[in-house]
Amino acid sequence: GEDVEQSLFLSVREGDSSVINCTYTDSSSTYLYWYKQEPGAGLQLLTYIFSNMDMKQDQRLTVLLNKKDKHLSLRIADTQTGDSAIYFCAISYSTGKLIFGQGTTLQVK
Amino acid sequence: SAVISQKPSRDICQRGTSLTIQCQVDSQVTMMFWYRQQPGQSLTLIATANQGSEATYESGFVIDKFPISRPNLTFSTLTVSNMSPEDSSIYLCSVGRQGTNEKLFFGSGTQLSVL
């Protein structure tokens, strides 16, 4: 079945890099996403990667995809206090349906 | 990105009543979806809102409890019927603009509390 797993919590110091990891089981996904959710807010699309890509960089964000291991990661360079939030990885199918991980709470000290 | 307006942003409702949530998009979109986020949990897809036809529901969700309308390509409603405290959640609509599942955006959500 479809399953997406994330670690629940990450704490980093301001200025350090953050790496949030995600694993999934279904390899038929088309796009893989990272969303950010701040308290009381909806989901903000941060970045996404097509399933036939290995890496995507967008300013401070780097997404790495290892299709063989079904592993997705999000690296945030120079982490700031404003980056504190819950980060969700999600995989999508051609129908547009999204399967979400449990979310990783990023705490920036 | 798509501009998605969801109303209401939050509501407190009595057990047994119903609430209709609206999702308005600033341009025509082919894909519209409704998700539920229970307290401290991740998001779960309720249904796909199909324009001009009945919504497609995921396992565990039924039309009688969550009726959905989608009269055109920019608007959809989700009704939470006969509410109980277990329905207290954030409800979010999601849209795909380009006719593919690239770039799926979310509204700001409706925070529902049922007493």
Coordinates of C-alpha atoms in Angstrom, one line a residue:
Chain A
G1 CA 0.0 0.0 0.0
E2 CA 0.9 3.6 0.0
D3 CA 3.0 4.7 3.0
V4 CA 5.1 7.8 3.6
E5 CA 7.3 8.0 6.8
Q6 CA 9.1 11.0 8.3
S7 CA 10.9 11.5 11.6
L8 CA 8.7 13.6 13.9
F9 CA 11.1 16.2 15.3
L10 CA 14.3 18.0 14.4
S11 CA 16.2 20.7 16.3
V12 CA 18.9 22.8 14.8
R13 CA 20.8 26.0 15.7
E14 CA 20.2 29.1 13.7
G15 CA 22.7 29.3 10.8
D16 CA 23.2 25.6 10.6
S17 CA 21.8 23.4 7.8
S18 CA 18.6 21.3 8.4
V19 CA 18.0 18.0 6.7
I20 CA 14.5 16.5 6.8
N21 CA 14.1 13.0 5.6
C22 CA 11.2 11.0 4.1
T23 CA 10.8 7.5 2.9
Y24 CA 8.0 6.1 0.9
T25 CA 6.9 2.7 -0.4
D26 CA 5.1 3.2 -3.7
S27 CA 7.4 3.9 -6.6
S28 CA 4.6 4.8 -9.0
S29 CA 4.4 8.4 -7.8
T30 CA 4.9 11.2 -10.4
Y31 CA 5.8 14.2 -8.2
L32 CA 7.2 14.5 -4.7
Y33 CA 6.5 17.6 -2.7
W34 CA 7.6 19.4 0.4
Y35 CA 5.1 21.6 2.2
K36 CA 5.5 23.9 5.2
Q37 CA 2.8 24.5 7.8
E38 CA 3.1 27.3 10.3
P39 CA 0.8 27.3 13.4
G40 CA -2.8 28.1 12.5
A41 CA -2.0 28.3 8.8
G42 CA -2.6 26.2 5.7
L43 CA 0.1 24.4 3.7
Q44 CA 2.6 26.4 1.7
L45 CA 4.2 24.6 -1.2
L46 CA 7.9 24.9 -0.7
T47 CA 9.3 22.9 -3.6
Y48 CA 8.7 19.7 -5.5
I49 CA 10.6 17.3 -7.7
F50 CA 9.6 15.2 -10.6
S51 CA 10.1 11.5 -10.0
N52 CA 12.8 11.1 -12.8
M53 CA 15.0 13.8 -11.2
D54 CA 17.7 13.2 -8.6
M55 CA 18.2 16.7 -7.3
K56 CA 16.6 20.1 -7.4
Q57 CA 17.9 23.3 -5.9
D58 CA 15.9 26.5 -5.2
Q59 CA 17.7 29.2 -3.3
R60 CA 18.3 27.8 0.3
L61 CA 16.4 24.6 -0.4
T62 CA 17.9 21.4 -1.9
V63 CA 15.8 18.4 -2.6
L64 CA 17.5 15.0 -3.1
L65 CA 15.6 12.0 -4.4
N66 CA 17.0 8.4 -4.3
K67 CA 14.6 6.4 -6.2
K68 CA 16.3 3.1 -5.6
D69 CA 16.0 3.5 -1.8
K70 CA 12.7 5.4 -2.1
H71 CA 14.2 8.2 0.0
L72 CA 13.5 11.9 -0.3
S73 CA 15.2 14.7 1.7
L74 CA 14.9 18.4 2.1
R75 CA 18.0 20.4 3.0
I76 CA 17.5 24.0 4.3
A77 CA 20.8 26.0 4.3
D78 CA 21.4 28.7 6.8
T79 CA 18.4 27.9 8.8
Q80 CA 16.6 30.9 10.3
T81 CA 14.1 31.2 13.1
G82 CA 11.4 31.9 10.5
D83 CA 12.0 28.4 9.2
S84 CA 10.5 26.9 12.4
A85 CA 7.4 25.0 11.3
I86 CA 6.1 21.6 10.5
Y87 CA 7.4 20.2 7.2
F88 CA 5.4 17.6 5.3
C89 CA 6.6 15.4 2.5
A90 CA 4.0 14.2 0.1
I91 CA 3.9 12.0 -3.0
S92 CA 1.4 12.4 -5.7
Y93 CA -0.1 10.4 -8.5
S94 CA -1.4 11.3 -11.9
T95 CA -4.9 11.7 -10.4
G96 CA -3.6 14.5 -8.2
K97 CA -4.1 12.5 -5.0
L98 CA -1.5 13.2 -2.4
I99 CA -0.2 10.8 0.3
F100 CA 1.4 12.7 3.2
G101 CA 4.0 11.8 5.8
Q102 CA 3.3 12.5 9.4
G103 CA 5.2 15.8 9.3
T104 CA 8.5 16.8 10.9
T105 CA 8.5 19.6 13.4
L106 CA 11.6 21.8 12.9
Q107 CA 12.7 23.8 15.9
V108 CA 15.4 26.5 15.3
K109 CA 17.2 27.5 18.4
Chain B
S1 CA 0.7 30.1 -7.8
A2 CA -3.0 29.7 -7.5
V3 CA -4.9 32.1 -5.1
I4 CA -7.3 30.0 -3.1
S5 CA -9.8 31.4 -0.7
Q6 CA -11.5 29.2 1.9
K7 CA -14.4 30.3 4.0
P8 CA -14.9 30.3 6.9
S9 CA -11.4 30.3 8.3
R10 CA -12.7 28.9 11.6
D11 CA -16.0 28.0 13.3
I12 CA -17.3 26.5 16.5
C13 CA -20.3 24.4 16.0
Q14 CA -22.8 22.4 18.1
R15 CA -23.1 18.7 17.9
G16 CA -25.7 17.5 15.3
T17 CA -25.5 20.6 13.1
S18 CA -23.9 20.9 9.6
L19 CA -21.3 23.3 8.3
T20 CA -20.6 24.1 4.6
I21 CA -17.0 25.2 3.7
Q22 CA -16.4 27.1 0.5
C23 CA -13.3 27.0 -1.7
Q24 CA -12.9 29.7 -4.4
V25 CA -9.9 29.7 -6.8
D26 CA -8.8 32.8 -8.8
S27 CA -8.8 30.9 -12.1
Q28 CA -10.1 27.7 -13.7
V29 CA -8.5 24.5 -12.4
T30 CA -9.0 21.0 -13.4
M31 CA -8.3 19.2 -10.1
M32 CA -9.9 20.1 -6.8
F33 CA -9.6 18.0 -3.6
W34 CA -10.7 18.1 0.0
Y35 CA -8.4 17.0 2.8
R36 CA -8.9 16.6 6.6
Q37 CA -6.2 17.2 9.2
Q38 CA -7.1 15.9 12.6
P39 CA -5.4 17.5 15.6
G40 CA -1.7 16.8 15.6
Q41 CA -2.0 14.5 12.6
S42 CA -1.1 14.6 9.0
L43 CA -3.5 15.2 6.1
T44 CA -5.9 12.6 4.7
L45 CA -7.7 12.9 1.4
I46 CA -11.5 13.0 1.8
A47 CA -12.5 13.2 -1.9
T48 CA -11.9 14.5 -5.3
A49 CA -14.4 17.2 -6.3
N50 CA -15.4 16.5 -9.9
Q51 CA -16.9 19.3 -12.0
G52 CA -20.4 18.5 -13.0
S53 CA -20.6 15.1 -11.5
E54 CA -20.5 13.3 -8.1
A55 CA -17.3 13.5 -6.1
T56 CA -15.0 10.5 -5.8
Y57 CA -14.6 9.5 -2.1
E58 CA -11.7 7.8 -0.5
S59 CA -12.1 4.7 1.7
G60 CA -13.7 5.7 5.0
F61 CA -15.5 8.8 3.7
V62 CA -19.1 8.8 2.5
I63 CA -21.2 11.2 0.6
D64 CA -23.9 11.4 3.3
K65 CA -21.4 12.6 5.8
F66 CA -19.3 14.8 3.5
P67 CA -21.5 16.0 0.6
I68 CA -19.4 17.9 -2.0
S69 CA -20.5 20.2 -4.8
R70 CA -18.4 21.6 -7.7
P71 CA -20.7 23.6 -10.0
N72 CA -17.8 25.0 -12.1
L73 CA -14.0 25.0 -12.5
T74 CA -13.3 27.7 -9.8
F75 CA -15.6 26.8 -6.9
S76 CA -16.4 23.9 -4.6
T77 CA -18.1 23.3 -1.3
L78 CA -17.6 20.6 1.4
T79 CA -20.4 20.1 4.0
V80 CA -19.6 18.3 7.2
S81 CA -23.0 16.9 8.2
N82 CA -24.5 15.9 11.6
M83 CA -21.3 16.9 13.3
S84 CA -19.8 15.2 16.4
P85 CA -16.7 16.2 18.4
E86 CA -14.7 13.7 16.3
D87 CA -15.2 15.9 13.3
S88 CA -13.1 18.7 14.9
S89 CA -10.3 19.1 12.4
I90 CA -8.8 21.4 9.9
Y91 CA -10.4 21.0 6.5
L92 CA -8.3 22.1 3.5
C93 CA -9.0 22.3 -0.2
S94 CA -6.3 21.7 -2.7
V95 CA -6.1 22.5 -6.4
G96 CA -4.0 21.6 -9.4
R97 CA -3.9 24.4 -11.9
Q98 CA -2.4 23.0 -15.0
G99 CA -4.3 19.8 -15.7
T100 CA -1.5 17.7 -14.3
N101 CA -0.5 17.0 -10.7
E102 CA 2.4 19.3 -10.9
K103 CA 2.2 22.1 -8.4
L104 CA -0.7 21.3 -6.1
F105 CA -1.6 24.2 -3.9
F106 CA -3.6 24.4 -0.7
G107 CA -6.1 26.9 0.7
S108 CA -5.5 28.3 4.2
G109 CA -7.9 25.8 5.8
T110 CA -11.0 25.9 7.9
Q111 CA -10.4 25.2 11.6
L112 CA -13.6 23.4 12.9
S113 CA -14.3 22.8 16.5
V114 CA -17.4 20.8 17.5
L115 CA -18.8 21.0 21.0

